[in-house]
Amino acid sequence: MTDRNELVGLSFSNIDVEVRIAPDLPAETQIQPLPTLDEPTPVAVLQLSSEEYSDHEVPESSGSGTDIEYSASTTIEELDVDEPAPKELLKILHPYHPDLPLSTRTLVRTPTKAVSLKNISPGLLPFWYCERNIGYSLINEFSRITCTPLPLYVGIDGVHLTNSSCSQFGPIVGHLPFIKESPPFPIGVFHANSKPTNSNAFLLDFIEEAERLHERGFFFRKKYFLVLIKSFICNAPARPMILCIKGHSSERYGCARCTGFGRILSLLRTNDSFREKQCVLHHHCRSILENLHYLNMVRDVPLDPMHLLDLGDMKKSLF
């Protein structure tokens, strides 16, 4: 018979048990297995369900540098602060908040690819979304803007780069007529050795954005603006191209104002007759400009006096 305080060692298969018998408690309650080095230590595993975790979202903890970054970027965009001021502030805050970037462009996540390059046969079309350019034009005149929706003039032309080659530009530019001395801003610049083979593909991205700006508008400095295209200003060759109609030099049904041909006057063209294709021989196909339901297809695409008068009748009368 051993002493009640004596240490007893029991050995089982693969488990070492150490038993200490105390005088006050039964021996059964004092058997405690001790883990050996061969046993792996249990590790707590955090399991997240699919509703709590996604590969595309990173949860942000309150009070972290990410929250500060988000608040700073939204404040800069809403107040439209010039770049040098927040850049110097970021340099001061960076030692205390290492998550903050040192560049304002990184903070507001300025897209590195500012131009969308489209393949339009037979060339390329760099396309600038005009919403941002309209916002830039509104900065200096923001407090005096009273008109809504904002009227927009769109100009389309063709420019030969050199006399020794067929290389040419087909620019699309926008202009806000209610702002004095407002410079035109680029929307797209087509480049190829000839005109685009499909004018609807040439204008597709711009017309889609124009529909969105007219129906849903955009926010700028906490104000809501709609955009309405008042006119497409084109030279004589570009006008029939975007309307998908015969040109002014066509022998039959090329007149943009009436259904006659040559020197014979006939019924005047209207917006309804144009959209209904009442004069079938005047049209090549349906123009994508007809998606703008508010646009008058006859009056809102004015004639070009340079080609019709200066290089037309005046040239014939002089020579």
Short mmCIF file of C-alpha atoms in Angstrom, two decimals:
data_model
loop_
_atom_site.label_atom_id
_atom_site.label_comp_id
_atom_site.label_asym_id
_atom_site.label_seq_id
_atom_site.Cartn_x
_atom_site.Cartn_y
_atom_site.Cartn_z
CA MET A 1 0.00 0.00 0.00
CA THR A 2 1.50 3.34 -1.11
CA ASP A 3 1.34 6.70 0.60
CA ARG A 4 -1.71 8.89 -0.23
CA ASN A 5 0.59 11.71 -1.52
CA GLU A 6 2.71 9.40 -3.62
CA LEU A 7 2.95 10.08 -7.37
CA VAL A 8 1.79 7.15 -9.47
CA GLY A 9 2.56 6.82 -13.19
CA LEU A 10 0.28 4.85 -15.44
CA SER A 11 1.15 4.01 -19.02
CA PHE A 12 -1.40 3.37 -21.75
CA SER A 13 -0.83 2.82 -25.43
CA ASN A 14 0.44 6.09 -26.94
CA ILE A 15 -0.72 8.16 -23.88
CA ASP A 16 1.27 8.96 -20.79
CA VAL A 17 -0.88 9.69 -17.77
CA GLU A 18 0.35 11.34 -14.64
CA VAL A 19 -1.74 10.78 -11.52
CA ARG A 20 -1.36 12.61 -8.23
CA ILE A 21 -3.38 11.12 -5.39
CA ALA A 22 -4.54 13.65 -2.83
CA PRO A 23 -6.00 12.70 0.55
CA ASP A 24 -9.22 14.68 0.15
CA LEU A 25 -10.48 13.72 -3.36
CA PRO A 26 -11.16 10.37 -4.97
CA ALA A 27 -8.44 9.15 -7.23
CA GLU A 28 -10.81 8.98 -10.28
CA THR A 29 -11.25 12.75 -10.41
CA GLN A 30 -7.51 13.47 -10.38
CA ILE A 31 -6.51 11.64 -13.56
CA GLN A 32 -5.44 14.31 -16.06
CA PRO A 33 -3.82 13.32 -19.36
CA LEU A 34 -0.81 15.41 -20.36
CA PRO A 35 -0.09 15.97 -24.05
CA THR A 36 3.18 14.62 -25.32
CA LEU A 37 5.40 16.10 -28.00
CA ASP A 38 4.01 13.66 -30.53
CA GLU A 39 0.51 15.10 -30.25
CA PRO A 40 -0.29 18.14 -32.45
CA THR A 41 -1.47 21.17 -30.52
CA PRO A 42 -5.01 22.18 -31.48
CA VAL A 43 -5.20 25.44 -33.50
CA ALA A 44 -8.26 27.67 -33.61
CA VAL A 45 -9.51 28.10 -37.20
CA LEU A 46 -11.68 31.07 -38.25
CA GLN A 47 -14.25 29.96 -40.79
CA LEU A 48 -16.16 32.54 -42.87
CA SER A 49 -19.25 31.74 -44.85
CA SER A 50 -19.73 32.87 -48.44
CA GLU A 51 -22.01 35.67 -47.23
CA GLU A 52 -19.32 37.14 -45.02
CA TYR A 53 -16.38 36.85 -47.39
CA SER A 54 -15.85 37.55 -51.06
CA ASP A 55 -12.76 37.62 -53.24
CA HIS A 56 -13.81 41.02 -54.55
CA GLU A 57 -14.42 42.82 -51.27
CA VAL A 58 -12.07 43.56 -48.42
CA PRO A 59 -13.80 44.53 -45.17
CA GLU A 60 -12.56 47.80 -43.74
CA SER A 61 -12.12 48.14 -39.99
CA SER A 62 -13.27 51.34 -38.37
CA GLY A 63 -10.57 53.82 -37.55
CA SER A 64 -8.04 52.30 -39.95
CA GLY A 65 -6.03 54.08 -42.56
CA THR A 66 -8.41 52.83 -45.25
CA ASP A 67 -11.27 54.84 -43.72
CA ILE A 68 -9.09 57.95 -43.69
CA GLU A 69 -8.11 57.36 -47.30
CA TYR A 70 -11.74 57.04 -48.38
CA SER A 71 -12.82 60.16 -46.47
CA ALA A 72 -9.94 62.21 -47.86
CA SER A 73 -10.53 61.12 -51.46
CA THR A 74 -14.27 61.88 -51.37
CA THR A 75 -13.64 65.29 -49.79
CA ILE A 76 -11.10 66.23 -52.48
CA GLU A 77 -13.49 65.20 -55.25
CA GLU A 78 -16.50 67.01 -53.77
CA LEU A 79 -14.64 70.27 -53.07
CA ASP A 80 -12.60 70.03 -56.29
CA VAL A 81 -9.39 71.04 -54.48
CA ASP A 82 -6.35 71.78 -56.62
CA GLU A 83 -3.68 69.09 -56.59
CA PRO A 84 -0.74 70.88 -54.83
CA ALA A 85 -2.65 71.51 -51.57
CA PRO A 86 -3.76 67.91 -50.81
CA LYS A 87 -0.39 66.59 -51.99
CA GLU A 88 1.46 68.61 -49.33
CA LEU A 89 -1.08 67.53 -46.73
CA LEU A 90 -0.54 63.87 -47.63
CA LYS A 91 3.20 64.28 -47.02
CA ILE A 92 2.48 65.55 -43.51
CA LEU A 93 -0.03 62.80 -42.66
CA HIS A 94 1.91 59.89 -44.19
CA PRO A 95 4.31 59.31 -41.20
CA TYR A 96 1.30 59.00 -38.88
CA HIS A 97 -0.89 57.06 -41.33
CA PRO A 98 1.33 54.90 -43.56
CA ASP A 99 -1.73 53.60 -45.46
CA LEU A 100 -2.23 57.00 -47.06
CA PRO A 101 -0.54 57.43 -50.46
CA LEU A 102 1.78 60.31 -51.21
CA SER A 103 0.12 61.22 -54.51
CA THR A 104 -3.29 62.85 -54.94
CA ARG A 105 -3.88 60.88 -58.13
CA THR A 106 -3.42 57.63 -56.24
CA LEU A 107 -5.72 58.83 -53.48
CA VAL A 108 -8.66 59.70 -55.78
CA ARG A 109 -7.85 56.69 -58.00
CA THR A 110 -7.39 58.61 -61.22
CA PRO A 111 -7.68 56.11 -64.10
CA THR A 112 -4.34 55.45 -65.73
CA LYS A 113 -6.05 54.87 -69.07
CA ALA A 114 -7.82 58.15 -69.68
CA VAL A 115 -8.62 57.43 -73.33
CA SER A 116 -10.68 54.55 -74.67
CA LEU A 117 -9.16 53.41 -77.98
CA LYS A 118 -11.67 51.93 -80.42
CA ASN A 119 -11.03 50.04 -83.64
CA ILE A 120 -13.28 51.67 -86.23
CA SER A 121 -12.66 50.47 -89.76
CA PRO A 122 -10.39 51.48 -91.40
CA GLY A 123 -8.61 53.25 -88.52
CA LEU A 124 -8.59 54.02 -84.79
CA LEU A 125 -10.79 56.28 -82.69
CA PRO A 126 -9.48 57.55 -79.32
CA PHE A 127 -12.64 58.44 -77.37
CA TRP A 128 -12.79 60.83 -74.40
CA TYR A 129 -15.95 60.67 -72.32
CA CYS A 130 -17.36 64.20 -72.46
CA GLU A 131 -18.88 64.19 -68.95
CA ARG A 132 -15.50 64.95 -67.36
CA ASN A 133 -14.69 67.60 -70.00
CA ILE A 134 -18.04 69.29 -69.40
CA GLY A 135 -17.21 69.39 -65.70
CA TYR A 136 -13.87 71.05 -66.43
CA SER A 137 -15.66 73.70 -68.51
CA LEU A 138 -18.12 74.40 -65.68
CA ILE A 139 -15.48 75.10 -63.01
CA ASN A 140 -14.99 78.81 -63.65
CA GLU A 141 -18.66 79.55 -64.42
CA PHE A 142 -20.23 77.22 -61.86
CA SER A 143 -21.79 79.93 -59.69
CA ARG A 144 -23.45 81.65 -62.68
CA ILE A 145 -25.00 78.61 -64.33
CA THR A 146 -28.79 78.99 -64.49
CA CYS A 147 -29.78 77.07 -67.63
CA THR A 148 -30.93 73.47 -67.48
CA PRO A 149 -30.47 71.25 -69.33
CA LEU A 150 -27.02 72.34 -70.44
CA PRO A 151 -26.95 73.00 -74.22
CA LEU A 152 -24.10 71.35 -76.11
CA TYR A 153 -22.84 71.99 -79.64
CA VAL A 154 -21.04 69.11 -81.34
CA GLY A 155 -18.68 69.69 -84.24
CA ILE A 156 -17.51 67.01 -86.70
CA ASP A 157 -15.03 67.68 -89.47
CA GLY A 158 -12.27 66.10 -91.51
CA VAL A 159 -8.68 67.38 -91.63
CA HIS A 160 -5.93 66.19 -93.97
CA LEU A 161 -2.60 66.03 -92.17
CA THR A 162 -0.31 66.39 -95.20
CA ASN A 163 -0.62 67.04 -98.91
CA SER A 164 1.61 64.08 -99.77
CA SER A 165 -0.50 61.35 -98.15
CA CYS A 166 -4.09 60.36 -97.47
CA SER A 167 -3.60 60.43 -93.67
CA GLN A 168 -6.41 62.41 -92.07
CA PHE A 169 -8.12 63.21 -88.79
CA GLY A 170 -11.86 63.11 -88.14
CA PRO A 171 -12.29 65.06 -84.86
CA ILE A 172 -15.44 65.19 -82.74
CA VAL A 173 -15.43 68.26 -80.49
CA GLY A 174 -17.90 69.72 -78.01
CA HIS A 175 -18.65 73.30 -77.03
CA LEU A 176 -20.85 74.89 -74.33
CA PRO A 177 -22.31 78.03 -75.95
CA PHE A 178 -23.59 79.62 -72.72
CA ILE A 179 -20.03 80.02 -71.36
CA LYS A 180 -18.21 82.98 -72.86
CA GLU A 181 -14.83 82.20 -74.41
CA SER A 182 -15.22 78.54 -73.51
CA PRO A 183 -12.70 76.53 -75.54
CA PRO A 184 -13.96 73.44 -77.37
CA PHE A 185 -13.04 70.12 -75.80
CA PRO A 186 -12.20 66.85 -77.59
CA ILE A 187 -14.66 63.96 -77.65
CA GLY A 188 -13.01 61.71 -80.22
CA VAL A 189 -10.37 61.91 -82.96
CA PHE A 190 -10.60 59.35 -85.75
CA HIS A 191 -7.42 58.67 -87.70
CA ALA A 192 -7.05 56.69 -90.92
CA ASN A 193 -6.22 57.07 -94.58
CA SER A 194 -9.89 57.45 -95.47
CA LYS A 195 -13.22 58.26 -93.86
CA PRO A 196 -14.85 55.69 -91.53
CA THR A 197 -16.72 53.06 -93.49
CA ASN A 198 -19.57 52.94 -90.94
CA SER A 199 -20.61 56.28 -89.50
CA ASN A 200 -22.93 54.61 -86.96
CA ALA A 201 -19.98 52.72 -85.46
CA PHE A 202 -18.01 55.98 -85.53
CA LEU A 203 -20.63 57.73 -83.34
CA LEU A 204 -21.83 54.77 -81.26
CA ASP A 205 -20.01 55.49 -77.98
CA PHE A 206 -20.74 59.20 -78.10
CA ILE A 207 -24.47 58.78 -78.82
CA GLU A 208 -24.79 56.26 -75.98
CA GLU A 209 -23.19 58.75 -73.58
CA ALA A 210 -25.34 61.58 -74.93
CA GLU A 211 -28.49 59.54 -74.25
CA ARG A 212 -27.34 58.83 -70.71
CA LEU A 213 -26.46 62.47 -70.00
CA HIS A 214 -29.88 63.59 -71.24
CA GLU A 215 -31.95 60.95 -69.44
CA ARG A 216 -30.01 60.53 -66.19
CA GLY A 217 -27.60 63.47 -66.15
CA PHE A 218 -24.56 63.74 -63.89
CA PHE A 219 -23.56 65.28 -60.55
CA PHE A 220 -20.96 68.03 -60.33
CA ARG A 221 -20.19 69.80 -57.04
CA LYS A 222 -23.35 68.40 -55.44
CA LYS A 223 -25.55 69.72 -58.26
CA TYR A 224 -27.47 67.71 -60.83
CA PHE A 225 -27.17 68.57 -64.54
CA LEU A 226 -28.78 67.26 -67.72
CA VAL A 227 -27.15 67.72 -71.13
CA LEU A 228 -29.03 68.45 -74.35
CA ILE A 229 -27.35 68.45 -77.76
CA LYS A 230 -28.61 71.55 -79.54
CA SER A 231 -26.88 71.08 -82.86
CA PHE A 232 -24.41 69.02 -84.88
CA ILE A 233 -22.17 71.45 -86.77
CA CYS A 234 -20.52 69.69 -89.71
CA ASN A 235 -19.01 70.57 -93.04
CA ALA A 236 -20.78 69.51 -96.21
CA PRO A 237 -19.03 66.11 -96.59
CA ALA A 238 -19.42 65.17 -92.88
CA ARG A 239 -23.11 66.12 -92.67
CA PRO A 240 -24.44 63.41 -95.04
CA MET A 241 -21.98 60.93 -93.55
CA ILE A 242 -23.41 61.13 -90.02
CA LEU A 243 -27.03 61.34 -91.31
CA CYS A 244 -26.50 58.40 -93.71
CA ILE A 245 -27.98 60.33 -96.64
CA LYS A 246 -26.86 61.43 -100.07
CA GLY A 247 -24.46 64.35 -100.31
CA HIS A 248 -25.10 67.83 -101.65
CA SER A 249 -23.38 67.02 -104.95
CA SER A 250 -25.68 64.09 -105.72
CA GLU A 251 -27.63 64.40 -108.97
CA ARG A 252 -30.93 63.15 -107.53
CA TYR A 253 -32.44 63.63 -104.08
CA GLY A 254 -29.31 65.13 -102.59
CA CYS A 255 -30.93 68.36 -101.37
CA ALA A 256 -31.05 68.56 -97.58
CA ARG A 257 -34.06 70.87 -97.45
CA CYS A 258 -36.54 69.55 -100.02
CA THR A 259 -37.37 66.35 -101.89
CA GLY A 260 -36.62 67.83 -105.30
CA PHE A 261 -33.46 67.40 -107.36
CA GLY A 262 -31.47 69.72 -109.56
CA ARG A 263 -33.22 73.10 -109.74
CA ILE A 264 -36.67 71.65 -109.19
CA LEU A 265 -38.20 72.56 -105.84
CA SER A 266 -40.52 70.15 -104.10
CA LEU A 267 -41.87 69.35 -100.66
CA LEU A 268 -39.79 70.57 -97.76
CA ARG A 269 -38.22 67.97 -95.55
CA THR A 270 -39.34 67.78 -91.92
CA ASN A 271 -38.18 65.88 -88.89
CA ASP A 272 -41.09 63.43 -89.18
CA SER A 273 -40.61 62.83 -92.92
CA PHE A 274 -36.89 62.25 -92.34
CA ARG A 275 -37.42 59.71 -89.55
CA GLU A 276 -40.19 57.94 -91.47
CA LYS A 277 -38.00 57.74 -94.62
CA GLN A 278 -40.75 59.13 -96.83
CA CYS A 279 -38.15 59.92 -99.50
CA VAL A 280 -36.48 56.51 -99.62
CA LEU A 281 -33.94 57.41 -102.28
CA HIS A 282 -32.53 60.17 -100.05
CA HIS A 283 -31.37 57.71 -97.37
CA HIS A 284 -28.65 55.06 -97.36
CA CYS A 285 -29.65 53.52 -94.02
CA ARG A 286 -30.91 54.51 -90.60
CA SER A 287 -28.66 56.97 -88.75
CA ILE A 288 -27.73 56.41 -85.11
CA LEU A 289 -28.53 60.10 -84.51
CA GLU A 290 -32.20 59.12 -84.62
CA ASN A 291 -31.70 57.53 -81.19
CA LEU A 292 -31.72 61.10 -79.85
CA HIS A 293 -35.50 61.51 -79.92
CA TYR A 294 -35.33 65.25 -79.14
CA LEU A 295 -33.05 66.04 -82.11
CA ASN A 296 -34.56 67.61 -85.22
CA MET A 297 -32.85 65.67 -88.00
CA VAL A 298 -33.25 68.54 -90.48
CA ARG A 299 -32.95 71.80 -88.55
CA ASP A 300 -30.52 70.72 -85.83
CA VAL A 301 -27.90 69.67 -88.41
CA PRO A 302 -27.38 72.98 -90.26
CA LEU A 303 -25.89 73.43 -93.71
CA ASP A 304 -22.26 74.39 -94.24
CA PRO A 305 -21.88 77.79 -95.97
CA MET A 306 -18.19 77.27 -96.79
CA HIS A 307 -18.74 74.34 -99.14
CA LEU A 308 -22.15 75.44 -100.43
CA LEU A 309 -21.38 79.15 -101.01
CA ASP A 310 -17.67 80.00 -100.75
CA LEU A 311 -16.42 76.87 -102.52
CA GLY A 312 -19.65 76.34 -104.47
CA ASP A 313 -21.56 79.19 -106.11
CA MET A 314 -18.88 81.81 -105.45
CA LYS A 315 -16.15 79.65 -106.96
CA LYS A 316 -18.26 78.97 -110.05
CA SER A 317 -19.06 82.66 -110.48
CA LEU A 318 -15.39 83.68 -110.20
CA PHE A 319 -13.95 81.04 -112.48
#
